[in-house]
Coordinates of C-alpha atoms in Angstrom, one line a residue:
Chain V
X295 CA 0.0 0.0 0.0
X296 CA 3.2 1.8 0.5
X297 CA 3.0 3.1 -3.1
X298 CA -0.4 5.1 -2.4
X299 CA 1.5 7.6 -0.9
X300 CA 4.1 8.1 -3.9
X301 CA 1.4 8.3 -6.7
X302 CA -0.2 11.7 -4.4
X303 CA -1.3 14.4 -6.5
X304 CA 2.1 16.5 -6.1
X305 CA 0.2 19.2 -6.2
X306 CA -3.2 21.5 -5.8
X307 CA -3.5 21.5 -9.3
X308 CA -3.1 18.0 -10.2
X309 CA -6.0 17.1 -7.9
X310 CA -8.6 18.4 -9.5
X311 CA -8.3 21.7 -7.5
X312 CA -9.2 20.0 -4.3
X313 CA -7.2 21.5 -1.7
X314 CA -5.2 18.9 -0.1
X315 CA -3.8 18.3 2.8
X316 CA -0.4 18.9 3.6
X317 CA 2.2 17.2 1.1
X318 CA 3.7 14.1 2.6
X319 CA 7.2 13.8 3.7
X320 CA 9.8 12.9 0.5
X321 CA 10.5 9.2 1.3
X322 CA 13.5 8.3 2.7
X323 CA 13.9 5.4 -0.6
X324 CA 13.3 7.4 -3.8
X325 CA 12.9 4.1 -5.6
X326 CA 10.8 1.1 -5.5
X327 CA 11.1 -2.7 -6.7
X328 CA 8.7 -3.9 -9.3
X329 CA 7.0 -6.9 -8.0
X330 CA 7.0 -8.3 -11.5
X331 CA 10.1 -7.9 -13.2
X332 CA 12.1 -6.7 -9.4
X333 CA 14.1 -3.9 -11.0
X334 CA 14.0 -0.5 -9.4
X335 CA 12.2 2.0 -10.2
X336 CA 12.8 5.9 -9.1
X337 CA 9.6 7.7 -8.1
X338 CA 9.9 10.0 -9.8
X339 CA 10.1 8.0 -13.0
X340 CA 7.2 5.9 -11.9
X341 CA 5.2 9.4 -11.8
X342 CA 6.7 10.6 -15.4
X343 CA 5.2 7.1 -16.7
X344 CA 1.6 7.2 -15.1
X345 CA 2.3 4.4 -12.3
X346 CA 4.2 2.0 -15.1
X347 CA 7.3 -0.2 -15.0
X348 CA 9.0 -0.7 -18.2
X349 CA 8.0 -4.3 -18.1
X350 CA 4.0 -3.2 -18.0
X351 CA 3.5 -3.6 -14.5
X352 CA 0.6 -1.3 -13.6
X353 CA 1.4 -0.2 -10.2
X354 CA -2.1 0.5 -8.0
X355 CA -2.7 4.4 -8.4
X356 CA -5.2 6.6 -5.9
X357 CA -7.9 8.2 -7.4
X358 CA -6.6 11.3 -7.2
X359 CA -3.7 10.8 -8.9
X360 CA -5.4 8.9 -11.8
X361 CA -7.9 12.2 -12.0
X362 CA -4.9 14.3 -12.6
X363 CA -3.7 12.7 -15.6
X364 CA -7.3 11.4 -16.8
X365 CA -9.1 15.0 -16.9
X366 CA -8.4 18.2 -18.8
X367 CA -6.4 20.5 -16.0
X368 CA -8.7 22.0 -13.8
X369 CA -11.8 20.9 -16.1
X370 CA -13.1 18.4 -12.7
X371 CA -15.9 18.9 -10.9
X372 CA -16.5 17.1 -8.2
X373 CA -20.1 16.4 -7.2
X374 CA -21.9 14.7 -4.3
X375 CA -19.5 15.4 -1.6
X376 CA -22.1 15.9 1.0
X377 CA -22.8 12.0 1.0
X378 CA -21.4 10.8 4.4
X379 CA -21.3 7.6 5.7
X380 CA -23.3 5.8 8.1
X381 CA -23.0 2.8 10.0
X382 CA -26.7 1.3 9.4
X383 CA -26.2 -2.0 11.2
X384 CA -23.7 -0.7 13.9
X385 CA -21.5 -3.3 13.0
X386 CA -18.7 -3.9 15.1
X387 CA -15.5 -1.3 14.8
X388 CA -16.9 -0.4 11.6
X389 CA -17.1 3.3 12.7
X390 CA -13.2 3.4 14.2
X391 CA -11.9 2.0 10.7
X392 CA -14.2 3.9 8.4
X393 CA -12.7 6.8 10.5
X394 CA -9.1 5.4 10.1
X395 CA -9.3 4.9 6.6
X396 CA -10.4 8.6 6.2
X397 CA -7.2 9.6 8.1
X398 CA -4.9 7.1 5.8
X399 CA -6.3 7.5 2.3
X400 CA -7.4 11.1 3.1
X401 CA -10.6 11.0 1.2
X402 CA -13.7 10.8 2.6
X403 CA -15.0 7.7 0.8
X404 CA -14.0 5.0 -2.0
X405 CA -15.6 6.8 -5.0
X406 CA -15.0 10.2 -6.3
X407 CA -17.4 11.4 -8.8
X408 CA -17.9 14.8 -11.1
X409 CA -17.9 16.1 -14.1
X410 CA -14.8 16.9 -16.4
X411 CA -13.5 17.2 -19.8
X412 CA -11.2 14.6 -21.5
X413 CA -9.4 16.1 -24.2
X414 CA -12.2 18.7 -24.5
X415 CA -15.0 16.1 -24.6
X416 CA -17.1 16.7 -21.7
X417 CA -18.2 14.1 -19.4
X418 CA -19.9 12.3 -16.2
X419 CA -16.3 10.7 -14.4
X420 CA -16.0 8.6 -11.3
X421 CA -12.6 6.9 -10.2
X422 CA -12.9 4.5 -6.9
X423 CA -10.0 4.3 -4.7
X424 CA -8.3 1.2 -3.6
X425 CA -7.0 2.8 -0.5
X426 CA -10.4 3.5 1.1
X427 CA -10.9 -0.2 1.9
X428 CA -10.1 -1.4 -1.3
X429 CA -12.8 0.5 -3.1
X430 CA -15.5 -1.6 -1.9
X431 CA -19.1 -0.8 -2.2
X432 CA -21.3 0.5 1.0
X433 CA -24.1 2.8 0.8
X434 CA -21.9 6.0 0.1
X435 CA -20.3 4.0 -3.0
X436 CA -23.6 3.2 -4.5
X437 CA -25.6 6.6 -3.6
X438 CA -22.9 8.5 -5.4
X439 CA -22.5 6.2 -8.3
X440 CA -26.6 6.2 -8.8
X441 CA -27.0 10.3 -8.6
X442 CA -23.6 10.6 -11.2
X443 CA -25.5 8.1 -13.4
X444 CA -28.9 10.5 -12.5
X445 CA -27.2 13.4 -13.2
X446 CA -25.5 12.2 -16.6
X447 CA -28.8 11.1 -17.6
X448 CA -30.4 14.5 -16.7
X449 CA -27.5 16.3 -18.6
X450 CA -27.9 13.8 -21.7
X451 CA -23.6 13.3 -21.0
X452 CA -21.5 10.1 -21.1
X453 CA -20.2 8.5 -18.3
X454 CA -16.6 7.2 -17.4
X455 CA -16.1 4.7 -14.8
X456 CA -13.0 3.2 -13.3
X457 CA -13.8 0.3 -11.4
X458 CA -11.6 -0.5 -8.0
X459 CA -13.0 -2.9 -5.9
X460 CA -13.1 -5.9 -3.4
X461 CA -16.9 -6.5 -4.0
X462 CA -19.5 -5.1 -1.9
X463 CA -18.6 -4.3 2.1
X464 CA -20.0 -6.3 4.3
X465 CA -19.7 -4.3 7.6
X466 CA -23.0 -2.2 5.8
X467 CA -24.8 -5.8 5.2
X468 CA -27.6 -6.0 2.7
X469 CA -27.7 -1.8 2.6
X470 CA -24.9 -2.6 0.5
X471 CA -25.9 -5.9 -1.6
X472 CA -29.0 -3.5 -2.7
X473 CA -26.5 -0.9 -3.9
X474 CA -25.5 -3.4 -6.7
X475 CA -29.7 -3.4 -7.7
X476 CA -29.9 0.7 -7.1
X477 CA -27.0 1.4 -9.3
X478 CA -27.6 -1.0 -12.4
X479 CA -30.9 0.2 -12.2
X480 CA -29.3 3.8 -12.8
X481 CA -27.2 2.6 -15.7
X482 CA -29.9 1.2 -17.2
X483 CA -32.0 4.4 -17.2
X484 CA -29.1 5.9 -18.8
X485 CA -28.3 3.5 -21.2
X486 CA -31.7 3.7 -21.9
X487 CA -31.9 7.1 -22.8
X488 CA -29.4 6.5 -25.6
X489 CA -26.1 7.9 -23.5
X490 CA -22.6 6.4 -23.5
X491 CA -21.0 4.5 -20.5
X492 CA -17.3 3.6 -20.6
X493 CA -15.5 1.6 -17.7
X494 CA -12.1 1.2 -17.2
X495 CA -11.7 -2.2 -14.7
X496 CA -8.3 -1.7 -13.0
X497 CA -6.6 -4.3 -10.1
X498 CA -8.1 -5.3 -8.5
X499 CA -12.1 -5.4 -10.0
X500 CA -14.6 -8.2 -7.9
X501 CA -17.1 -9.4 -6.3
X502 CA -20.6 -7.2 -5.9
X503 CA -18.8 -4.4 -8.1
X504 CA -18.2 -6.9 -10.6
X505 CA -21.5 -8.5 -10.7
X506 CA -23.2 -4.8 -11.1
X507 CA -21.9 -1.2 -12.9
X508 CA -18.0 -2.7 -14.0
X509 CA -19.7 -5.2 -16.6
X510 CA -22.2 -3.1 -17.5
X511 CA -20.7 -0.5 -20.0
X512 CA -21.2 -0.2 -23.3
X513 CA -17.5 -0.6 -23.6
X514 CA -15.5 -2.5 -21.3
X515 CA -11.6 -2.2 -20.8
X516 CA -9.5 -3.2 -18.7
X517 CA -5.9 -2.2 -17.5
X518 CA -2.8 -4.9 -18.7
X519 CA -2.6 -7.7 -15.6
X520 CA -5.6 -6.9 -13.4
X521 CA -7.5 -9.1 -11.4
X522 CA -10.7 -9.1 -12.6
X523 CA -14.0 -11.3 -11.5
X524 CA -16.4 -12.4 -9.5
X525 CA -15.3 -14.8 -6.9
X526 CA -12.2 -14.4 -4.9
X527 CA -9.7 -17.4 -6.0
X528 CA -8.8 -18.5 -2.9
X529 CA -12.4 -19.0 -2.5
X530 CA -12.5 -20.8 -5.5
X531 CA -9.6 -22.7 -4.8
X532 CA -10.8 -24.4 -1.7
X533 CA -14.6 -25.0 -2.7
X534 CA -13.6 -26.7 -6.2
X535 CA -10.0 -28.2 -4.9
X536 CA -8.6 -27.8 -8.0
X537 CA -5.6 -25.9 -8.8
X538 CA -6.7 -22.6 -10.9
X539 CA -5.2 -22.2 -14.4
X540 CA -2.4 -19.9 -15.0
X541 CA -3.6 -16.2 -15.6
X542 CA -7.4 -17.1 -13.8
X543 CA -9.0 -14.0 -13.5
X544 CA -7.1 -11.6 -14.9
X545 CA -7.9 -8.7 -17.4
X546 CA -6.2 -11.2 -20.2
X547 CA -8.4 -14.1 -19.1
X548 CA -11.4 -11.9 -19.3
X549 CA -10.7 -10.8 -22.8
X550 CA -10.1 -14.4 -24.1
X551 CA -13.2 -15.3 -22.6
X552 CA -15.3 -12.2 -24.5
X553 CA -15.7 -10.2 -20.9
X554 CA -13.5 -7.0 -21.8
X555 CA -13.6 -5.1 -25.0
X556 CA -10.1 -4.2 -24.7
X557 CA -6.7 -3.9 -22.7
X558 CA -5.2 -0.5 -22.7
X559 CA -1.7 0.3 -20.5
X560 CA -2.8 3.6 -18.7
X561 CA -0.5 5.8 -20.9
X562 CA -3.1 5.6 -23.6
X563 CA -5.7 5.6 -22.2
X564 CA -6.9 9.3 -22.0
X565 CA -6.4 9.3 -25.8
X566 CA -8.4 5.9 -26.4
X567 CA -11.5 6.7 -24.0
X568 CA -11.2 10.8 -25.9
X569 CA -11.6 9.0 -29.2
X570 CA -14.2 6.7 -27.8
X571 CA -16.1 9.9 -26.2
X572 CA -15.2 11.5 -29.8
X573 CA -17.4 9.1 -32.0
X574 CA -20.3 8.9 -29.4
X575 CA -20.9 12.5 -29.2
X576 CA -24.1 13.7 -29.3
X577 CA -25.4 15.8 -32.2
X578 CA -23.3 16.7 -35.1
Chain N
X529 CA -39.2 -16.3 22.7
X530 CA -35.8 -15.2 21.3
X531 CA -35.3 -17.4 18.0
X532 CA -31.9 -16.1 17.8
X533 CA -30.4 -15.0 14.0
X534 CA -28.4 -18.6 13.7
X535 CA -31.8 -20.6 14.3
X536 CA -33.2 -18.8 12.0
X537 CA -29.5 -19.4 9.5
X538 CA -30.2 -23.3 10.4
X539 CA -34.1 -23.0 9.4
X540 CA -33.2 -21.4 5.9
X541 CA -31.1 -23.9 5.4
X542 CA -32.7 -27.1 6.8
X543 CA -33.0 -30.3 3.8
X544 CA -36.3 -30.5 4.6
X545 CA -37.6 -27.1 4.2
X546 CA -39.7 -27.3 1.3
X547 CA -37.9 -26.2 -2.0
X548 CA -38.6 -23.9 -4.9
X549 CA -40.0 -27.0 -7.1
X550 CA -42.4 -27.6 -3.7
X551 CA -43.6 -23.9 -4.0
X552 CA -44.1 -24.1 -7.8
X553 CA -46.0 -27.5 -8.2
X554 CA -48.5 -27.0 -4.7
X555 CA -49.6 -23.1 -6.1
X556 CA -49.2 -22.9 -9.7
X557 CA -51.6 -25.0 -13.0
X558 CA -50.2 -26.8 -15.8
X559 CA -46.3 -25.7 -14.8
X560 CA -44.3 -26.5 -17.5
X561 CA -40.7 -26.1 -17.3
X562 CA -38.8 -24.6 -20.1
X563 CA -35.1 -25.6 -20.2
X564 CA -31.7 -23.8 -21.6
X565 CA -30.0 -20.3 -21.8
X566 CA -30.2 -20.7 -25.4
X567 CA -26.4 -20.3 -25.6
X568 CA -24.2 -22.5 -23.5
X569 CA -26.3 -25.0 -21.2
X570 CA -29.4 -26.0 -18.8
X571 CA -28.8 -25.3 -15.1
X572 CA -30.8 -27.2 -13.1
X573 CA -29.6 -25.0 -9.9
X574 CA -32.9 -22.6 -11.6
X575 CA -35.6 -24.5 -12.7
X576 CA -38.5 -22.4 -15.1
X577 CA -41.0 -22.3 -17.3
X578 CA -44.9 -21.3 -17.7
X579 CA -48.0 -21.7 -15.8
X580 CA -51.3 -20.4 -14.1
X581 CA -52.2 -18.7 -11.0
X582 CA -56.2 -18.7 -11.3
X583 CA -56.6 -17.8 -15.2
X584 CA -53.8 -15.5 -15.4
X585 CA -50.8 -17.0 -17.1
X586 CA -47.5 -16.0 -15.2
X587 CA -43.6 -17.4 -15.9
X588 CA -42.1 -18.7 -12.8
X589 CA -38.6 -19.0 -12.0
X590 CA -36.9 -20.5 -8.8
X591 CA -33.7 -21.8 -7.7
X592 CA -33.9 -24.7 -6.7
X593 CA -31.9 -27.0 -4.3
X594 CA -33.3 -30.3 -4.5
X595 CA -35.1 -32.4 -2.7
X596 CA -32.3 -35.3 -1.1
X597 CA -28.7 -35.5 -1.3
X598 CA -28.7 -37.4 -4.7
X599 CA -31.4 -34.6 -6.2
X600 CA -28.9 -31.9 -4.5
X601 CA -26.3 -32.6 -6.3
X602 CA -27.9 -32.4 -9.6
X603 CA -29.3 -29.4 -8.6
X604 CA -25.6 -28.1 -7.6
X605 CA -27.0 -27.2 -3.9
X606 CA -29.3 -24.7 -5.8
X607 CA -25.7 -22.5 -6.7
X608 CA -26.6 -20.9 -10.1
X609 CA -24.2 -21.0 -12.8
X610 CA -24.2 -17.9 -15.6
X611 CA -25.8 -19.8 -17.6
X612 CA -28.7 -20.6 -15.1
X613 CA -29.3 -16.9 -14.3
X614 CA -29.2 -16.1 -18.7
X615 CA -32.1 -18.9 -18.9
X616 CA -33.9 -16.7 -15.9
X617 CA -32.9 -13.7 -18.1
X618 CA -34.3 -15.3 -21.3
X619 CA -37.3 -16.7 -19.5
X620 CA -38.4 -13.5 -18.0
X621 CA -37.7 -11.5 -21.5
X622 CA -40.3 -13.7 -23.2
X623 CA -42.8 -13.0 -20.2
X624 CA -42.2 -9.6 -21.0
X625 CA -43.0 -10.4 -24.6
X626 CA -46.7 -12.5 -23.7
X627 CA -47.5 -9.6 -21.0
X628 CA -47.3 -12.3 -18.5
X629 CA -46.0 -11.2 -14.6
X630 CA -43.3 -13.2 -13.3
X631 CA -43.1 -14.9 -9.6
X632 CA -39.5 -15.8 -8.8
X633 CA -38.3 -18.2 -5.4
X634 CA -35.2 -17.5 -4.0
X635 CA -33.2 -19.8 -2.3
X636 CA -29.6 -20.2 -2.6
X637 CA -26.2 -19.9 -0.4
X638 CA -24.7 -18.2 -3.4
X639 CA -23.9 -17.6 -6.8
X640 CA -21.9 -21.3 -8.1
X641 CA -18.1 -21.1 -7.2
X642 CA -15.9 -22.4 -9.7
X643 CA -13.6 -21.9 -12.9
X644 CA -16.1 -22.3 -15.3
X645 CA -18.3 -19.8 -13.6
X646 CA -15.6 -17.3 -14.2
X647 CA -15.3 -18.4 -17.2
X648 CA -18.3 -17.8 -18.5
X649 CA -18.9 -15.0 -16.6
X650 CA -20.6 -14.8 -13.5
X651 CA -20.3 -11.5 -12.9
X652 CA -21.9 -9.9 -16.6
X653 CA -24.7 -12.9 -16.0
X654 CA -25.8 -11.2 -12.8
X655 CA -25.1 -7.6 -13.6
X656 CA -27.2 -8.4 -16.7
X657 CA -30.1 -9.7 -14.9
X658 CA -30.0 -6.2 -12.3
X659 CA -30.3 -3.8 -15.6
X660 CA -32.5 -5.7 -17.2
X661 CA -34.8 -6.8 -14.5
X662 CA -35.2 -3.2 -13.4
X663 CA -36.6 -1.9 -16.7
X664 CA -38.8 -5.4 -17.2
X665 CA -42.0 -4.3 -18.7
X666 CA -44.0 -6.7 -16.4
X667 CA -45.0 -7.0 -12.8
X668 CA -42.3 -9.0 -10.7
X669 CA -42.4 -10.7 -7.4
X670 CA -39.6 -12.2 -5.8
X671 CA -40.4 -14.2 -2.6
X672 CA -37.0 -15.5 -0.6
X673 CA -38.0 -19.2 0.6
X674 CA -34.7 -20.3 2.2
X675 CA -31.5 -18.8 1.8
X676 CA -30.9 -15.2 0.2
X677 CA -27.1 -15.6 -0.5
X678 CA -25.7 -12.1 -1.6
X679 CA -25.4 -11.5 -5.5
X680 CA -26.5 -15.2 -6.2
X681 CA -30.1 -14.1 -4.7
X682 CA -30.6 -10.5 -5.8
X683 CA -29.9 -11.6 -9.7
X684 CA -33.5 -13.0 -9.1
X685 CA -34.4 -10.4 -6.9
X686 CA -35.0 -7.1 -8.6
X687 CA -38.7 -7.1 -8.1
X688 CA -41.9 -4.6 -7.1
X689 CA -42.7 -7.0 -3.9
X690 CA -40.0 -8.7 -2.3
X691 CA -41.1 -10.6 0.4
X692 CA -39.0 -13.2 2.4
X693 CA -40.8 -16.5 4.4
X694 CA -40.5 -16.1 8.5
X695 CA -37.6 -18.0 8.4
X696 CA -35.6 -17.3 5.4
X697 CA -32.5 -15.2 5.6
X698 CA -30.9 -12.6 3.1
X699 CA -27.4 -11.6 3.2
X700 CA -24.2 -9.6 1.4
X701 CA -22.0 -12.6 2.6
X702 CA -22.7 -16.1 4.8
X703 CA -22.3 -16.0 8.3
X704 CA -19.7 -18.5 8.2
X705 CA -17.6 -16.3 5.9
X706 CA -18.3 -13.2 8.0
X707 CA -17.1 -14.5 11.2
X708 CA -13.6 -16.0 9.5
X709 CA -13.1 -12.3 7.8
X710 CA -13.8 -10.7 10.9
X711 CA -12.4 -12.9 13.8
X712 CA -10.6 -15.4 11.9
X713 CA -13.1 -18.3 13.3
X714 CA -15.7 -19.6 11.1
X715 CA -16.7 -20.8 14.2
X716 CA -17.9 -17.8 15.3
X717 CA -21.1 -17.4 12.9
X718 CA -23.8 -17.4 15.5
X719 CA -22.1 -13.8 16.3
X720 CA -21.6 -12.8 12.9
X721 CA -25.6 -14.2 11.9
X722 CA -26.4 -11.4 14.3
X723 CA -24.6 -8.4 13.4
X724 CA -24.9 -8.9 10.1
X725 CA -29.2 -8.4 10.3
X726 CA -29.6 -10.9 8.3
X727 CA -33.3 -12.3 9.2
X728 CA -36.1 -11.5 7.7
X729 CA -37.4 -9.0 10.6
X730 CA -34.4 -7.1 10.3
X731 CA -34.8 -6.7 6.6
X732 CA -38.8 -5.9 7.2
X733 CA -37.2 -3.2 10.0
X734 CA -34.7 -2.2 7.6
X735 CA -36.8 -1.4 4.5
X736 CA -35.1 -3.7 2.6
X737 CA -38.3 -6.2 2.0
X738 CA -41.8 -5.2 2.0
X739 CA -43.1 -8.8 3.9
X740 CA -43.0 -11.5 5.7
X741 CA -44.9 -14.4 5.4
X742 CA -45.9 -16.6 8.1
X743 CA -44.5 -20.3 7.6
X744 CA -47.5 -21.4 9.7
X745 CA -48.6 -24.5 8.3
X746 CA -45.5 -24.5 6.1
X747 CA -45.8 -26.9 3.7
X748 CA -49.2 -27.7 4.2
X749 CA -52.2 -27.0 1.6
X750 CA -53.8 -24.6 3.4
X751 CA -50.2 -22.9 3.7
X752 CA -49.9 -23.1 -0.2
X753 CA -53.8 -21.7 -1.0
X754 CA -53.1 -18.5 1.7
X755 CA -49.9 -18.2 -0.2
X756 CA -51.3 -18.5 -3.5
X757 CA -54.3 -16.1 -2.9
X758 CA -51.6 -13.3 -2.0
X759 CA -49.7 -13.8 -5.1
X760 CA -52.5 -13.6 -7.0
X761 CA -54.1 -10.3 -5.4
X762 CA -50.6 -8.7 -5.4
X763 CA -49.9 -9.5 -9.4
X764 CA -53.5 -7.8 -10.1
X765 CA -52.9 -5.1 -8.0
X766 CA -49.9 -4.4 -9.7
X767 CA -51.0 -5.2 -12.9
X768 CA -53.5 -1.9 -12.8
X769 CA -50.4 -0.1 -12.5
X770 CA -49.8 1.8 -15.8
X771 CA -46.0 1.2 -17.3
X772 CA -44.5 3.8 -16.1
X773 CA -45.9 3.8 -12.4
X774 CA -44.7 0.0 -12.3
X775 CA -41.2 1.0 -13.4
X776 CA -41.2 3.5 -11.0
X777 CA -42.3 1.5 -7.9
X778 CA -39.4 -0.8 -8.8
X779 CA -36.7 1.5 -9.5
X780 CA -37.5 3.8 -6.1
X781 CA -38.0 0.5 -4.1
X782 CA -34.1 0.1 -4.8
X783 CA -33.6 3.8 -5.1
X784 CA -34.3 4.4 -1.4
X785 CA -32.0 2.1 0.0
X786 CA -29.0 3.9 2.0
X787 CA -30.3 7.5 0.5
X788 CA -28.9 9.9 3.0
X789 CA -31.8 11.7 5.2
X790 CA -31.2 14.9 4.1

């Protein structure tokens, strides 16, 4: 999780205008080792290449920092801050590590949502972020998703998504299974009213998320090497006893098996989704 | 008094509760089943097809379990594959197309678990059935029998009445698998049953379901023709609904859930 802290915004700016809080500490190890290839990478190389190893290795990246390269600068928006969480079923030390998790990830939730322009092309944008309990889905998750899809839908604009998640979060029970209901039936309404929905599925993609608004774009891609799916593998694993197949569950698997559109390494994709935004644009 | 959460966990999931195929062949005329998703396979974790409640022509869908150990595992323990929740997909389309409501049992620990699952895509087969059930031009109601096991049960659940039986349970994960994420002891599941609210008075309390039904006589005929007679009055009630009132009842019955009180 180390790396959440490298890929901040560096700046005001680069967050979306947001002000932040105050910048952390330069780390005492400039670099980092690549977990697939084990070179070294500096930091500030890994931010010059959007969270990339030469090998392809997509690093995990906060939502933040995948904002600041994703919209036009200072073109974000961000709407439905005032959605706070709640602990419906008092579950037990849910509250203390919803409140730690603020403190560590520094945002208030696991999905940020607004509107912004990618290479000029206006649009509905939410990013979850894996450092809010690994983007997975309570009530907040799915309120915000459902009034970005209500509001694209009122404002006849398209909708990016990318997906983050470990599935739905269980210490908010079946207030958050229903979120998976409340937003597809948001997606549907405006897919329904003719309007363009784009996801992005980045590492790792599960679960309830999964199962709800990450397969249900109009076009699906997926990041190089992400996990993507429904059950967990370890799960799998020890319900089937069988040893999974290389590359189960990832973005490559998915594709072979007609799930993802296509893979795109993050340095292309603010000029893949533009173009994609480009041919679906409404009028002329 | 105090039926605690876990009695209620054991109930759900007692082998001689009576099953989906029970429910279907005691209140429904002329059932017949309808096989395939038209694309892959026939799961016999959802069984479907056509029938009558009264005169009125409904589709039926239910997952269904099985009825003894051998018939269990035919059934796969009632654990849909994608293929089984595309046949309920394709099944409740063509209700759509007859103007015929559609009256789904619930009653599964899960979604099925395995490589081909993933495979063939577990996840798009459910998130499929959530968009599409939504916007279904038809009345729906799904009725939770046993077990409500988290995305596995809501794929079936998108409905204008959702009800759940006295002693049927709905939840985002399984007690079992709560307590070993949370205290490392699957063990521990009684506790877990009970935070997690998982009964079918918590979900009443909760706003999550709109009834439950009384499993007195459960089982029995008279339990069936009570049953039946609600089913009934509900689809009509529903069906004088105009289009776009249905829609709207279905979509705010989801809408509402975890809406800040602003």
């Amino acid at each position: 999780m180390g790396i959440m802290k490298f890929l901040r915004p560096k700046n005001e700016l680069e967050s979306g205008g947001r002000s932040s809080l105050p910048e952390q500490q330069a780390p005492s190890e400039p670099d980092i080792t690549c977990p697939n290839c084990h070179k070294t990478i500096l930091i500030s190389k890994l931010r010059a290449s959007y969270g990339t190893c030469t090998c392809g290795h997509h690093f995990r990246m906060s939502a933040r920092n995948r904002l600041s390269f994703m919209a036009d600068e200072g073109s974000f928006t961000e709407l439905f801050t005032d959605v706070k969480n709640t602990d419906p079923l008092e579950f037990p030390g849910y509250k203390g590590k919803l409140e730690a998790t603020q403190r560590s990830s520094k945002e208030a939730e696991g999905v940020i949502c607004g509107t912004a322009e990618i290479n000029k092309y206006k649009c509905c944008l939410f990013i979850m972020e894996p450092a809010f309990m690994m983007g997975s889905m309570g009530t907040v998750v799915g309120e915000k998703i459902t009034r970005l899809f209500e509001y694209a839908t009122e404002h006849r604009l398209p909708v990016v998504g990318f997906t983050v998640s470990g599935g739905a979060r269980m210490q908010e029970g079946l207030f958050s299974l229903m979120q998976m209901a409340k937003t597809s039936g948001a997606v549907k309404r405006h897919s329904d009213a003719g309007l363009l929905y784009v996801t992005v599925l980045t590492d790792p993609t599960t679960g309830g998320v999964t199962a709800s608004f990450a397969m249900e774009g109009d076009i699906i891609l997926a990041e190089p090497g992400a996990t993507v799916g429904f059950a967990g593998a370890r799960v799998i694993e020890q319900t089937t006893r069988k040893s999974l197949p290389k590359g189960f569950q990832t973005a490559e698997f998915m594709l072979e098996h007609g799930f993802v559109d296509a893979i795109v390494a993050r340095p292309s994709q603010k000029k893949v989704i533009a173009a994609i935004l480009r041919m679906h644009k409404e009028g002329k | 008094m105090s039926i605690t959460a876990y009695d209620r966990v054991k109930t759900a999931r007692d082998i001689r509760r009576p099953t989906a195929a029970n429910y279907i062949r005691s209140m429904f005329l002329d059932f017949i089943e309808l096989h395939g998703d038209r694309s892959y396979a026939d799961d016999r974790a959802i069984m479907g097809g056509i029938a009558r409640i009264g005169d009125m022509p409904v589709t039926v869908i239910g997952i269904e379990k099985g009825q003894n150990t051998k018939d269990r595992i035919l059934h796969s323990f009632g654990a849909p594959n994608p293929e089984g929740y595309r046949k309920a997909l394709r099944l409740m389309k063509q209700a759509e197309k007859f103007h015929r409501p559609v009256v789904c049992f619930v009653d599964t620990s899960g979604a099925y678990c395995g490589i081909g699952a993933e495979e063939r895509g577990q996840g798009q087969a459910i998130a499929e059935n959530l968009m599409e059930m939504m916007t279904l031009k038809t009345p729906v109601i799904s009725l939770v029998i046993g077990e409500g096991g988290s995305g596995g049960a809501l794929a079936l659940s998108v409905a204008n009445k959702v009800w759940m039986m006295e002693n049927a349970i709905y939840s985002v994960i399984s007690p079992e698998g709560c307590a070993s994420i949370l205290w490392k002891d699957a063990d521990r599941a009684a506790e877990a049953a009970d935070v997690l609210k998982l009964t079918a008075q918590d979900s009443l309390y909760n706003g999550i379901i709109d009834e439950v039904i009384s499993e007195e006589n459960l089982g029995t005929e008279a339990f069936y023709f009570a049953l039946r007679d609600k089913i009934e009055m509900t689809l009509r009630e529903l069906s004088a609904m105009t289009m776009e009132e249905l829609l709207d009842q279905r979509y705010e019955h989801f809408r509402k859930i975890g809406r800040p009180l602003v």
